[in-house]
PDB file of C-alpha atoms in Angstrom:
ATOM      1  CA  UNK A   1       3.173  19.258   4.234  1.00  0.00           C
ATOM      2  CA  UNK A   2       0.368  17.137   5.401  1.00  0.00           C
ATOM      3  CA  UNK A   3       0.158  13.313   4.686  1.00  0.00           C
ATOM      4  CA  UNK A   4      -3.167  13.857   2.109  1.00  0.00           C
ATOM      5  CA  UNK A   5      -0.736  16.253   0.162  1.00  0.00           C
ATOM      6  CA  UNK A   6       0.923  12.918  -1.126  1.00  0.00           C
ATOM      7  CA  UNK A   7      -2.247  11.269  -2.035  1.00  0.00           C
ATOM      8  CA  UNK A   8      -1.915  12.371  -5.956  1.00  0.00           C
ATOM      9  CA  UNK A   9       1.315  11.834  -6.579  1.00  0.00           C
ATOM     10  CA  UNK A  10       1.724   8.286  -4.894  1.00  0.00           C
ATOM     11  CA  UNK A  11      -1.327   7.803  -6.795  1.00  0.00           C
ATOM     12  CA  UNK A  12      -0.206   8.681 -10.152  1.00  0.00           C
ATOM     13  CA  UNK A  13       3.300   6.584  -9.911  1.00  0.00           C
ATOM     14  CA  UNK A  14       2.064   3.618  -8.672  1.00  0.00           C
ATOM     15  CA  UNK A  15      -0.659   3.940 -11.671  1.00  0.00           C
ATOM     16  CA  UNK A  16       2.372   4.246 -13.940  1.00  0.00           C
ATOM     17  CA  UNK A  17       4.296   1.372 -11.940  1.00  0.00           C
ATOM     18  CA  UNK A  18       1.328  -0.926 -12.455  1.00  0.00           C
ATOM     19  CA  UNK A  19       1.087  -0.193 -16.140  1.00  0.00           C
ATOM     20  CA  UNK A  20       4.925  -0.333 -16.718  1.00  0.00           C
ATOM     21  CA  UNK A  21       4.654  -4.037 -15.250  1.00  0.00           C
ATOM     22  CA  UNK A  22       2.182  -5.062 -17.779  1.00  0.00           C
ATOM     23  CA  UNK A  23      -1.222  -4.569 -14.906  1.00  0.00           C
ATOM     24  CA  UNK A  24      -4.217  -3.807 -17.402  1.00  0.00           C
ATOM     25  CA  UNK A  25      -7.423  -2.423 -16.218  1.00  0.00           C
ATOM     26  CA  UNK A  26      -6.348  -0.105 -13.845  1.00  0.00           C
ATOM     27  CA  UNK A  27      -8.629   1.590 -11.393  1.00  0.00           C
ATOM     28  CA  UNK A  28      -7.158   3.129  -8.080  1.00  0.00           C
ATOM     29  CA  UNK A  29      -8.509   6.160  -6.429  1.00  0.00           C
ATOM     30  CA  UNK A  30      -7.789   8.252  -2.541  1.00  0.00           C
ATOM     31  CA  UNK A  31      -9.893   6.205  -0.322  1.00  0.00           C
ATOM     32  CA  UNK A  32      -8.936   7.867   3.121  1.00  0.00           C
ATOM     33  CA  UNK A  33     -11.620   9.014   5.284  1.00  0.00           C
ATOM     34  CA  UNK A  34     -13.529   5.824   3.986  1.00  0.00           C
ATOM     35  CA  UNK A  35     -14.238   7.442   0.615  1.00  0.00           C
ATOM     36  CA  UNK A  36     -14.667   4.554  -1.909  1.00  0.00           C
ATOM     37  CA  UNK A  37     -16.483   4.869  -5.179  1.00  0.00           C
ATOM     38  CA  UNK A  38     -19.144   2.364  -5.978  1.00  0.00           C
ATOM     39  CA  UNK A  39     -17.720   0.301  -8.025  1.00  0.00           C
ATOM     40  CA  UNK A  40     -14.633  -0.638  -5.044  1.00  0.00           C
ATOM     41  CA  UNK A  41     -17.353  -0.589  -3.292  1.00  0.00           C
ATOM     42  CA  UNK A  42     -18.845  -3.549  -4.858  1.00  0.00           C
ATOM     43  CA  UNK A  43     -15.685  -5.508  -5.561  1.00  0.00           C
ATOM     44  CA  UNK A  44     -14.178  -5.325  -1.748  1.00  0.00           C
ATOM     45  CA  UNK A  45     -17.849  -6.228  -0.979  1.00  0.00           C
ATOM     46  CA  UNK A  46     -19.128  -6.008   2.722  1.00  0.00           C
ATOM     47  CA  UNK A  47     -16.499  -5.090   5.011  1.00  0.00           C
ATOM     48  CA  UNK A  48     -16.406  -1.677   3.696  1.00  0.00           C
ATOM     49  CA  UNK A  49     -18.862  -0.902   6.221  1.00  0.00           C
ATOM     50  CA  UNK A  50     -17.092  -2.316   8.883  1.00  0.00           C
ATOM     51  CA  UNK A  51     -14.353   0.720   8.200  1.00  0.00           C
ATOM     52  CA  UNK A  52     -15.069   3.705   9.653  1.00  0.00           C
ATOM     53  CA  UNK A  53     -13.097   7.578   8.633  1.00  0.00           C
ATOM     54  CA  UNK A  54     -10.569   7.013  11.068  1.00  0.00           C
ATOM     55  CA  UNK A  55      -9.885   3.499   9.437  1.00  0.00           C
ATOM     56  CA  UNK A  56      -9.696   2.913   6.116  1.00  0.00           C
ATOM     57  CA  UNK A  57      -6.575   2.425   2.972  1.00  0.00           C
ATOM     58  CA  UNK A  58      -5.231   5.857   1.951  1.00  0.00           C
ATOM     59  CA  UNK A  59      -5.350   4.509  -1.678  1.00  0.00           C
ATOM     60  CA  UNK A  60      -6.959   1.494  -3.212  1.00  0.00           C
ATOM     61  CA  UNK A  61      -8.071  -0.685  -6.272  1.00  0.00           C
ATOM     62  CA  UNK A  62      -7.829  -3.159  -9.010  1.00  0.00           C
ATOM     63  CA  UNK A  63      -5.940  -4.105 -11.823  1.00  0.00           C
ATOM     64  CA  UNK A  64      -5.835  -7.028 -14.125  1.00  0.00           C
ATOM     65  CA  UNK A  65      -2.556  -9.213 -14.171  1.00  0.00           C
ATOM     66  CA  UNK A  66      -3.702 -12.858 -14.459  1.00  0.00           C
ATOM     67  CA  UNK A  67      -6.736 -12.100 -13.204  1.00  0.00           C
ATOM     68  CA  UNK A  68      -8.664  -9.159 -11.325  1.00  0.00           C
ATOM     69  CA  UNK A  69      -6.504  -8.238  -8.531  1.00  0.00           C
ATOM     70  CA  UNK A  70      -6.837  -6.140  -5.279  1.00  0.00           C
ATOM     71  CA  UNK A  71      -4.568  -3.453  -3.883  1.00  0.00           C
ATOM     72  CA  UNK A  72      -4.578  -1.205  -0.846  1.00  0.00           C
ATOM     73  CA  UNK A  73      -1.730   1.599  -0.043  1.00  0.00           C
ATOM     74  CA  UNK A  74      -1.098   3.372   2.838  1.00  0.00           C
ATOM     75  CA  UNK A  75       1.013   6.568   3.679  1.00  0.00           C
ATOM     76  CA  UNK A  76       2.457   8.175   6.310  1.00  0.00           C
ATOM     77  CA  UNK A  77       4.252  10.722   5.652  1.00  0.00           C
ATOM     78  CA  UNK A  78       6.829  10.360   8.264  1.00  0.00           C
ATOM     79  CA  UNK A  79       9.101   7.308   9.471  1.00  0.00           C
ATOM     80  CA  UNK A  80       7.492   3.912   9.421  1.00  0.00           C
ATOM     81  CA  UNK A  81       6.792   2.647  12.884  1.00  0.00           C
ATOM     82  CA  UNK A  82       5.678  -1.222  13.527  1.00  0.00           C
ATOM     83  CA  UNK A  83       2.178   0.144  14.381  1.00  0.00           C
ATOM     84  CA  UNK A  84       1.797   1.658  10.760  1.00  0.00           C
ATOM     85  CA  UNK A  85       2.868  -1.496   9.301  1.00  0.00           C
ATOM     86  CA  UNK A  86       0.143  -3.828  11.236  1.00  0.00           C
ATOM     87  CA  UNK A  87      -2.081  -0.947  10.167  1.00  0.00           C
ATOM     88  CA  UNK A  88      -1.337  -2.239   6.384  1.00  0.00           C
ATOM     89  CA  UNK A  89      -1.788  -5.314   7.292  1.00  0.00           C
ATOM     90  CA  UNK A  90      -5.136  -5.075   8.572  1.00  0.00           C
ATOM     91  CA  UNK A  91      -6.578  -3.635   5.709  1.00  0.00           C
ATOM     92  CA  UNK A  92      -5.112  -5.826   2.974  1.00  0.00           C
ATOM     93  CA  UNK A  93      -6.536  -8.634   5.293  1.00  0.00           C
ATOM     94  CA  UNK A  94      -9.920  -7.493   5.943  1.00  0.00           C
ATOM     95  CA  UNK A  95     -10.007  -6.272   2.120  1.00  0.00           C
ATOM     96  CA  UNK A  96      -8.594  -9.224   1.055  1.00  0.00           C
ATOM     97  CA  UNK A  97      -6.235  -7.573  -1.360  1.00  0.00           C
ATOM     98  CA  UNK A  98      -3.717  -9.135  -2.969  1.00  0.00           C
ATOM     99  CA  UNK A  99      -0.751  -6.655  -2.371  1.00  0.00           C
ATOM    100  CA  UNK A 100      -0.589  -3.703   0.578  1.00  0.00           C
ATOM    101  CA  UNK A 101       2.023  -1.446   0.511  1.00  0.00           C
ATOM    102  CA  UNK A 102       3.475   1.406   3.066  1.00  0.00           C
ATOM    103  CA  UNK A 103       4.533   4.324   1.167  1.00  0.00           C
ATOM    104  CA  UNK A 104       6.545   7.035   3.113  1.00  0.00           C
ATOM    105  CA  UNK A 105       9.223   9.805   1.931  1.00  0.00           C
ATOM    106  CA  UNK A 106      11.474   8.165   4.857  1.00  0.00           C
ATOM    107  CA  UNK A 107      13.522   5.511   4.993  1.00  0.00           C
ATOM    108  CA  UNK A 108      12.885   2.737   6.888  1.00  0.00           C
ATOM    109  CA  UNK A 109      14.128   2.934  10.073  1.00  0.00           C
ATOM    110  CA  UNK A 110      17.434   0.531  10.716  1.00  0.00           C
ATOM    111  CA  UNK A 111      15.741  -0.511  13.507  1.00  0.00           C
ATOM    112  CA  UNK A 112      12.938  -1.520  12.052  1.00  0.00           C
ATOM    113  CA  UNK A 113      14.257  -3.081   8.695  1.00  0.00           C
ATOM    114  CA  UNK A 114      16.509  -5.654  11.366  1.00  0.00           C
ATOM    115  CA  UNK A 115      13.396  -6.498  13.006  1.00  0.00           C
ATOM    116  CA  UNK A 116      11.668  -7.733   9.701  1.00  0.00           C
ATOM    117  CA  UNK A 117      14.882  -9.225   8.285  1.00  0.00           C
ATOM    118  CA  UNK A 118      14.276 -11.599  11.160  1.00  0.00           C
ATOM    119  CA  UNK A 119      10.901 -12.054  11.085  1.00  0.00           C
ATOM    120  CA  UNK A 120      10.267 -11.863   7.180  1.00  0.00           C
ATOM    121  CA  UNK A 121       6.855 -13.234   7.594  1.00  0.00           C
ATOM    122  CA  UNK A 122       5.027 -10.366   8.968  1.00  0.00           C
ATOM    123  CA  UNK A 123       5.427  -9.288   5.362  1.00  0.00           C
ATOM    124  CA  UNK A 124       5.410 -12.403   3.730  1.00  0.00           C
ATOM    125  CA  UNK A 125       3.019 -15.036   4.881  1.00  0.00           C
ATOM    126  CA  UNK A 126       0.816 -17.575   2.566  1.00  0.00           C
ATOM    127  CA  UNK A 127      -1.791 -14.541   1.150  1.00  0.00           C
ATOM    128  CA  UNK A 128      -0.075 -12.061   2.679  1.00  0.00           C
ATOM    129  CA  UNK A 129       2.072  -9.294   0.905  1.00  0.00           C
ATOM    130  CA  UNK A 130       3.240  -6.075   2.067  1.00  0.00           C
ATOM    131  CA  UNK A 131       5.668  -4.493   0.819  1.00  0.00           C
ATOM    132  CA  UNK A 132       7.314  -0.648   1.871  1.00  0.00           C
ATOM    133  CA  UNK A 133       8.673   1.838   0.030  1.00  0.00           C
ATOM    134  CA  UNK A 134      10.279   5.143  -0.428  1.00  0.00           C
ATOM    135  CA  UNK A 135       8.421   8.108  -2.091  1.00  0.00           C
ATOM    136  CA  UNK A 136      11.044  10.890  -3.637  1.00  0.00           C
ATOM    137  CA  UNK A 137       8.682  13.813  -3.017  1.00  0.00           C
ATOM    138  CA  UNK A 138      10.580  16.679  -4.964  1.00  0.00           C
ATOM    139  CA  UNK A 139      10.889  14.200  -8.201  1.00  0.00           C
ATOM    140  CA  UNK A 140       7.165  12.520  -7.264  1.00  0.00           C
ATOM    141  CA  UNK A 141       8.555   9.377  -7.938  1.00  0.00           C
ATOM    142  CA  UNK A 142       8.605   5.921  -5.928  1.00  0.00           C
ATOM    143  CA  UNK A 143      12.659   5.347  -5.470  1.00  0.00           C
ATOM    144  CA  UNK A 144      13.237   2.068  -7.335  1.00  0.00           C
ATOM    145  CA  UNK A 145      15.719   1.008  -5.021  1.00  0.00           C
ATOM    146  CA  UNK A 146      13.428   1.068  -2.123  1.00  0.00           C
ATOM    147  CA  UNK A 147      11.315  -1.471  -2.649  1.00  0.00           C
ATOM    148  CA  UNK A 148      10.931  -3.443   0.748  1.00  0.00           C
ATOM    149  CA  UNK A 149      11.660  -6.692   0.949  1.00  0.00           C
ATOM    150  CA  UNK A 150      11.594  -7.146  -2.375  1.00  0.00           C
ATOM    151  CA  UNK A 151      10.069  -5.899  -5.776  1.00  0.00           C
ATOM    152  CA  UNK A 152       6.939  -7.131  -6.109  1.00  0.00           C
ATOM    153  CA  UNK A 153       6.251  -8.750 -10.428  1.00  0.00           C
ATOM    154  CA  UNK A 154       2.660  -7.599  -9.618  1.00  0.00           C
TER     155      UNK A 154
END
């Protein structure tokens, strides 16, 4: 399996999770390789042309919860390392999205999660927001449970 294999299916649950947590308006397409649509194009404005193919959200886009809102996902499709999640960072920074998440079929690595427990505000700071989870790939589904730090309401 390669990671772009889990493109669609992240895609289509966390379309579903959105709409399940009352998010109207939704718009999110595969934007790897730096391959967003005109109209995301237009909303994350400018620094889209700052990202190059190598550099750039797996998935992105809007929905409408009290207001138009941004988000930008990212997946790897093996164990999170600290580099991938500074990686998610970056881009719901310089997009200026409103939620980033890290989407992988691992779990997060003990090591890791005891790191962050300590330091909760490399996920959590005033605008930022990143949250991890775990993608079941034989049921397609993001694991409820998994959610990383917290649930987000969206």
């Amino acid at each position: 399996m390669i990671e772009s294999d889990l493109y669609l299916p992240i895609k289509k649950d966390i379309y579903q999770t959105l709409k399940e947590a009352g998010c109207e308006g939704l718009h999110i397409e595969i934007t790897a390789n730096n391959s967003f649509s005109n109209l995301l194009r237009k909303k994350f404005g400018e620094v889209l042309s700052l990202l190059d193919k190598s550099f750039s959200p797996d998935l992105s886009g809007l929905y409408h919860k009290n207001g138009e809102k941004k988000i930008i996902l990212e997946v790897k499709k093996e164990k999170i390392t600290i580099q991938n999640i500074y990686q998610t960072i970056s881009y719901q920074e310089l997009i200026d999205a409103d939620i980033g998440l890290l989407v992988s079929p691992e779990e997060i690595p003990l090591q890791i999660k005891k790191f962050l427990n300590k330091h909760q505000r490399i996920l959590q700071d005033k605008k930022r927001n990143i949250f991890i989870i775990k993608f079941d790939k034989i049921g397609e589904k993001i694991l409820e449970s998994s959610w990383y730090p917290f649930q987000p309401s969206f």
